[in-house]
Amino acid sequence: MFDPQKFIDDQVEKTRSEVKGKAIIAASGGVDSTVCAAIVSRALGDQLIAVYVDTGFMRKGETKAVDGMLKRLGVNHIVVDASDEYFTALEGVTDPESKRKIIGEKFIRVFEREAAKSGAEYLVQGTIAPDWIESGGGLRDTIKSHHNVGGLPSDMSMKLVEPLRDLYKDEVRKVARALGIEVAERQPFPGPALAIRIMGEPTRESVDIVREACAIVEEEIEKAAAAGKMNIPWQYFAVLLPVKSVGVQGDVRAYGYTIAVRAVESVDAMSATYMRIPHEVLESISTRITNRMKAKVNRVVYDITDKPPATIEWE
Ligand code: XMP
């Protein structure tokens, strides 16, 4: 029987005896890296520095929430606003795979810079068992390269510390609860974040539109689910389309953007079916989006395709 408290005590003890010097961790706000930071922070105090990188593509209120959570846990951390760098690197970039590559590489560069500044000798990672098993660490072939295993800078000379290496997700959640970390059963969120929910160049303006629209979609769907009108979908979000279409503003014709709303049911994201959302919920989403972003968005559509033939994200 897995005992989360014993696990925490053992890992604090082990970290204390093995790590002799400064350590650094990239904290995303996700459960794995937060649990890891909390445990190592208990062992090392301010010798651990957690780095949260604000790429500019985070959800509404996300940076503030992560900052607050790390503060509450007493984890010594910094919030790096790297958004200018990200927006500059993505100027004119519209191809989704290029966006992903640039965002991933930029993250490594920003983190390396902070690691060099901190003088850390140890790199702490929230790797859990499925990450390294699926990355070819066990007997199985490489299924996919996980960012926290495959994405490590090859020339980083720090020693690796992975306290959660043998845990499975349900065990990490138990440890999180024992540490007093709120484990929200949040929907999966892609690494490149809102940047891949903009069809076209991610600019501050386009990210602001899709961030606001995503927040409205989440609020309205969660409200409807709490009222028993529907189940919580596997994923639900908004996408900003690059086409402008005509609408009316006051009594003049004006062109505005279109927001597509996506909500799907799925078990493992390999296939998905579009969610049958009650029309009244779709209507509140549409009304709130067009009211909130008057002059920018004049049309809201709902995506009724399954995966396959579509995918969950639009890019
Ligand atoms: P698709 O769009 O391929 O998505 O049906 C399947 C699942 O993967 C997520 N997704 C990503 N996650 N980096 C991630 O970490 C990415 O680049 C990425 N692209 C898609 C998507 O949100 C869904 O859960």
Coordinates of C-alpha atoms and ligand atoms in Angstrom, one line a residue:
M1 CA 0.0 0.0 0.0
F2 CA 1.5 3.3 -1.1
D3 CA 2.0 5.7 1.8
P4 CA 2.4 9.3 0.6
Q5 CA 3.7 10.7 3.9
K6 CA 6.4 8.0 4.1
F7 CA 7.3 8.7 0.5
I8 CA 7.7 12.5 1.3
D9 CA 9.8 11.8 4.4
D10 CA 12.0 9.4 2.6
Q11 CA 12.6 11.7 -0.4
V12 CA 13.3 14.7 1.8
E13 CA 15.9 12.6 3.7
K14 CA 17.4 11.2 0.5
T15 CA 17.6 14.6 -1.2
R16 CA 19.2 16.2 1.9
S17 CA 21.9 13.5 2.0
E18 CA 22.6 13.4 -1.8
V19 CA 22.3 17.0 -2.9
K20 CA 25.1 19.2 -1.7
G21 CA 24.8 22.6 -3.4
K22 CA 22.3 24.7 -5.3
A23 CA 19.5 23.1 -7.3
I24 CA 17.1 24.4 -10.0
I25 CA 13.8 23.3 -11.3
A26 CA 11.5 24.5 -14.1
A27 CA 8.1 24.9 -12.5
S28 CA 5.2 24.9 -14.8
G29 CA 2.4 24.8 -12.3
G30 CA 1.5 21.3 -13.3
V31 CA 1.2 18.7 -10.5
D32 CA 4.4 16.8 -11.2
S33 CA 6.8 19.8 -11.1
T34 CA 4.9 21.4 -8.2
V35 CA 5.1 18.2 -6.1
C36 CA 8.7 17.8 -6.9
A37 CA 9.5 21.5 -6.1
A38 CA 7.7 21.2 -2.8
I39 CA 9.6 18.0 -1.7
V40 CA 13.0 19.3 -2.7
S41 CA 12.3 22.7 -1.1
R42 CA 11.6 20.9 2.2
A43 CA 15.0 19.3 1.9
L44 CA 17.0 22.2 0.7
G45 CA 15.2 25.4 1.6
D46 CA 16.4 28.3 -0.4
Q47 CA 19.2 26.3 -2.0
L48 CA 16.4 25.3 -4.5
I49 CA 15.3 27.8 -7.0
A50 CA 12.2 27.2 -9.0
V51 CA 11.9 29.0 -12.3
Y52 CA 8.5 29.7 -13.9
V53 CA 8.7 31.0 -17.4
D54 CA 5.9 33.2 -18.6
T55 CA 6.0 32.7 -22.4
G56 CA 3.1 35.1 -23.0
F57 CA 0.9 32.3 -24.1
M58 CA -0.5 31.3 -20.7
R59 CA -4.1 31.1 -19.8
K60 CA -5.9 34.0 -18.1
G61 CA -4.7 34.3 -14.5
E62 CA -2.4 31.4 -14.8
T63 CA 0.9 33.1 -14.0
K64 CA -0.6 34.7 -10.9
A65 CA -2.1 31.4 -9.8
V66 CA 1.2 29.5 -10.1
D67 CA 3.1 32.3 -8.4
G68 CA 0.6 32.2 -5.5
M69 CA 0.7 28.5 -5.2
L70 CA 4.6 28.3 -5.0
K71 CA 4.5 31.1 -2.4
R72 CA 2.0 29.2 -0.3
L73 CA 4.2 26.1 -0.5
G74 CA 7.2 28.2 0.6
V75 CA 9.1 27.3 -2.5
N76 CA 11.9 29.8 -3.4
H77 CA 11.0 30.8 -6.9
I78 CA 11.2 33.4 -9.6
V79 CA 8.8 34.3 -12.4
V80 CA 10.6 35.1 -15.6
D81 CA 8.6 37.2 -18.0
A82 CA 10.1 36.1 -21.3
S83 CA 7.1 37.1 -23.4
D84 CA 8.9 39.8 -25.4
E85 CA 11.5 37.3 -26.5
Y86 CA 8.8 34.8 -27.5
F87 CA 6.8 37.3 -29.5
T88 CA 9.9 38.5 -31.2
A89 CA 11.0 34.9 -32.0
L90 CA 7.6 34.2 -33.5
E91 CA 7.2 37.3 -35.6
G92 CA 5.8 36.2 -39.0
V93 CA 5.7 32.5 -38.0
T94 CA 2.4 30.9 -39.0
D95 CA 3.4 27.2 -39.5
P96 CA 2.3 25.2 -36.5
E97 CA 5.4 22.9 -36.3
S98 CA 7.7 25.9 -36.6
K99 CA 5.8 27.5 -33.7
R100 CA 6.2 24.4 -31.6
K101 CA 9.9 24.1 -32.4
I102 CA 10.7 27.8 -31.7
I103 CA 8.7 27.7 -28.4
G104 CA 10.4 24.5 -27.2
E105 CA 13.9 25.8 -28.0
K106 CA 13.3 29.2 -26.5
F107 CA 12.2 27.6 -23.3
I108 CA 15.5 25.7 -23.1
R109 CA 17.5 28.8 -23.8
V110 CA 15.6 30.9 -21.1
F111 CA 16.0 28.1 -18.6
E112 CA 19.7 27.6 -19.3
R113 CA 20.3 31.3 -18.8
E114 CA 18.6 31.2 -15.4
A115 CA 20.5 28.1 -14.4
A116 CA 23.8 29.8 -15.3
K117 CA 22.9 32.9 -13.3
S118 CA 21.9 30.8 -10.2
G119 CA 25.1 28.8 -10.2
A120 CA 23.0 25.6 -9.6
E121 CA 24.9 22.3 -9.7
Y122 CA 21.8 20.1 -9.7
L123 CA 18.8 20.0 -12.1
V124 CA 15.6 18.8 -10.5
Q125 CA 13.0 17.3 -12.8
G126 CA 9.5 16.0 -12.1
T127 CA 9.9 13.0 -14.3
I128 CA 7.5 10.2 -13.4
A129 CA 7.5 6.6 -14.4
P130 CA 5.4 6.7 -17.6
D131 CA 7.7 9.5 -18.9
W132 CA 10.8 7.4 -19.0
I133 CA 9.2 4.1 -19.7
E134 CA 7.5 5.6 -22.8
S135 CA 10.7 7.4 -23.8
G136 CA 12.5 4.1 -24.3
G137 CA 14.0 3.9 -20.8
G138 CA 12.5 0.4 -20.1
L139 CA 12.2 -2.5 -22.4
R140 CA 9.8 -0.8 -24.7
D141 CA 10.8 1.1 -27.9
T142 CA 10.6 4.9 -28.0
I143 CA 6.9 5.8 -28.3
K144 CA 7.4 9.6 -28.1
S145 CA 10.0 11.8 -26.7
H146 CA 8.6 13.5 -23.6
H147 CA 9.8 17.1 -23.1
N148 CA 11.1 16.4 -19.7
V149 CA 13.3 13.5 -20.8
G150 CA 14.1 14.1 -24.5
G151 CA 14.2 17.9 -24.3
L152 CA 17.1 18.2 -21.9
P153 CA 19.9 20.4 -23.2
S154 CA 22.6 17.9 -24.1
D155 CA 25.4 20.2 -22.9
M156 CA 24.0 20.9 -19.4
S157 CA 26.5 19.8 -16.9
M158 CA 24.3 19.7 -13.9
K159 CA 23.5 16.5 -12.0
L160 CA 20.0 15.2 -12.4
V161 CA 17.7 14.8 -9.4
E162 CA 14.3 13.0 -10.0
P163 CA 12.5 12.3 -6.8
L164 CA 9.3 11.1 -8.5
R165 CA 10.9 8.7 -11.0
D166 CA 9.2 5.6 -9.7
L167 CA 5.7 7.1 -9.2
Y168 CA 2.6 6.7 -11.3
K169 CA 0.2 9.6 -11.8
D170 CA -2.3 8.4 -9.1
E171 CA 0.5 8.2 -6.6
V172 CA 1.8 11.7 -7.5
R173 CA -1.8 12.9 -6.8
K174 CA -1.8 11.2 -3.4
V175 CA 1.6 12.9 -2.6
A176 CA 0.2 16.2 -3.8
R177 CA -2.8 15.9 -1.4
A178 CA -0.5 15.0 1.4
L179 CA 1.5 18.1 0.7
G180 CA -1.6 20.3 0.7
I181 CA -1.3 21.0 -3.1
E182 CA -4.7 21.5 -4.7
V183 CA -4.9 18.9 -7.4
A184 CA -7.4 20.3 -9.8
E185 CA -8.7 17.8 -12.3
R186 CA -7.9 20.2 -15.1
Q187 CA -8.2 19.5 -18.7
P188 CA -5.0 18.7 -20.6
F189 CA -3.3 21.8 -21.9
P190 CA -0.8 21.7 -24.8
G191 CA 2.8 22.7 -24.0
P192 CA 2.9 25.5 -26.7
A193 CA -0.2 26.8 -25.0
L194 CA -2.4 29.4 -26.6
A195 CA 0.2 29.9 -29.5
I196 CA -1.3 26.9 -31.3
R197 CA -4.9 28.1 -30.8
I198 CA -4.2 31.1 -33.1
M199 CA -4.4 30.2 -36.8
G200 CA -1.6 32.5 -37.9
E201 CA 1.0 34.7 -36.3
P202 CA 0.8 34.8 -32.5
T203 CA 0.9 38.5 -31.6
R204 CA 0.0 40.2 -28.3
E205 CA -3.3 41.2 -29.8
S206 CA -4.2 37.7 -31.2
V207 CA -3.2 36.0 -27.9
D208 CA -5.3 38.5 -25.9
I209 CA -8.3 37.6 -28.0
V210 CA -8.0 33.9 -27.8
R211 CA -7.1 34.0 -24.0
E212 CA -10.2 35.9 -23.3
A213 CA -12.3 33.6 -25.5
C214 CA -10.8 30.5 -23.8
A215 CA -11.6 31.9 -20.4
I216 CA -15.2 32.5 -21.4
V217 CA -15.5 29.0 -22.8
E218 CA -14.1 27.5 -19.6
E219 CA -16.3 29.6 -17.3
E220 CA -19.6 28.9 -19.2
I221 CA -19.0 25.2 -19.5
E222 CA -17.9 24.7 -15.9
K223 CA -20.9 26.7 -14.8
A224 CA -23.3 24.6 -16.9
A225 CA -21.7 21.4 -15.6
A226 CA -22.0 22.6 -12.0
A227 CA -25.7 23.2 -12.7
G228 CA -26.1 19.7 -14.0
K229 CA -26.8 20.8 -17.6
M230 CA -23.9 18.8 -19.1
N231 CA -20.8 16.8 -18.2
I232 CA -17.3 18.3 -18.2
P233 CA -15.8 17.6 -21.6
W234 CA -12.3 16.1 -21.9
Q235 CA -11.1 19.3 -23.5
Y236 CA -12.9 22.6 -24.2
F237 CA -11.4 25.8 -25.6
A238 CA -11.5 28.5 -28.2
V239 CA -9.5 29.0 -31.4
L240 CA -8.9 32.2 -33.2
L241 CA -9.4 31.9 -37.0
P242 CA -7.5 34.1 -39.5
V243 CA -10.5 34.9 -41.6
K244 CA -12.4 38.2 -41.2
S245 CA -16.1 38.3 -42.1
V246 CA -18.6 41.1 -42.3
G247 CA -20.8 42.0 -39.5
V248 CA -22.7 45.0 -38.2
Q249 CA -21.3 47.5 -35.6
G250 CA -24.0 49.9 -34.7
D251 CA -25.4 50.6 -38.1
V252 CA -22.3 50.1 -40.2
R253 CA -20.9 47.0 -41.8
A254 CA -17.6 46.1 -40.2
Y255 CA -15.2 43.2 -40.6
G256 CA -14.3 41.1 -37.5
Y257 CA -12.6 37.8 -36.6
T258 CA -14.3 34.4 -36.0
I259 CA -13.8 32.4 -32.9
A260 CA -14.3 28.6 -33.2
V261 CA -15.4 26.8 -30.0
R262 CA -14.2 23.2 -29.5
A263 CA -15.3 20.8 -26.8
V264 CA -14.6 17.0 -27.1
E265 CA -15.1 13.8 -25.2
S266 CA -12.2 11.4 -25.2
V267 CA -10.5 8.8 -23.1
D268 CA -6.9 9.1 -24.3
A269 CA -6.9 11.9 -26.9
M270 CA -6.2 9.3 -29.6
S271 CA -9.8 9.6 -30.8
A272 CA -12.5 12.0 -29.7
T273 CA -16.1 12.9 -30.3
Y274 CA -17.5 16.4 -30.3
M275 CA -19.5 17.2 -27.3
R276 CA -23.3 17.7 -27.6
I277 CA -23.4 21.0 -25.7
P278 CA -26.9 22.4 -24.9
H279 CA -27.7 25.3 -27.2
E280 CA -28.3 27.7 -24.4
V281 CA -24.7 27.1 -23.2
L282 CA -23.3 27.8 -26.7
E283 CA -25.5 30.9 -26.9
S284 CA -24.1 32.3 -23.6
I285 CA -20.6 31.6 -24.8
S286 CA -21.3 33.3 -28.1
T287 CA -22.9 36.4 -26.6
R288 CA -20.2 36.9 -24.0
I289 CA -17.4 36.5 -26.5
T290 CA -18.9 39.0 -29.0
N291 CA -19.9 41.5 -26.2
R292 CA -16.5 41.3 -24.6
M293 CA -14.6 41.7 -27.8
K294 CA -16.8 44.1 -29.8
A295 CA -15.2 45.4 -32.9
K296 CA -12.7 42.5 -32.9
V297 CA -14.8 39.3 -33.0
N298 CA -18.2 39.3 -34.7
R299 CA -18.8 35.6 -35.3
V300 CA -18.7 32.4 -33.1
V301 CA -18.9 28.9 -34.6
Y302 CA -19.0 25.5 -32.9
D303 CA -16.8 22.7 -34.3
I304 CA -18.9 19.5 -34.7
T305 CA -16.2 17.2 -36.1
D306 CA -14.9 14.1 -34.4
K307 CA -11.2 12.9 -34.3
P308 CA -10.7 11.4 -36.8
P309 CA -11.1 13.0 -39.3
A310 CA -10.2 16.2 -37.4
T311 CA -7.8 16.5 -34.5
I312 CA -8.6 18.0 -31.1
E313 CA -6.5 21.1 -31.6
W314 CA -6.8 23.0 -34.8
E315 CA -3.0 23.0 -35.4
Ligands
XMP1 P1 -4.5 16.5 -31.3 O1 -4.7 18.0 -31.7 O2 -3.3 15.9 -32.0 O3 -4.2 16.5 -29.8 O4 -5.8 15.7 -31.5 C1 -4.1 15.4 -28.9 C2 -3.8 15.9 -27.5 O5 -2.5 16.4 -27.5 C3 -2.5 17.8 -27.1 N1 -1.5 18.5 -27.9 C4 -0.3 18.9 -27.5 N2 0.3 18.8 -26.2 N3 2.2 19.8 -27.0 C5 1.5 19.2 -26.0 O6 2.0 19.2 -24.9 C6 1.7 20.0 -28.3 O7 2.4 20.5 -29.2 C7 0.4 19.5 -28.5 N4 -0.4 19.5 -29.6 C8 -1.6 18.8 -29.2 C9 -3.9 18.3 -27.4 O8 -4.3 19.4 -26.5 C10 -4.7 17.0 -27.0 O9 -4.9 16.9 -25.6

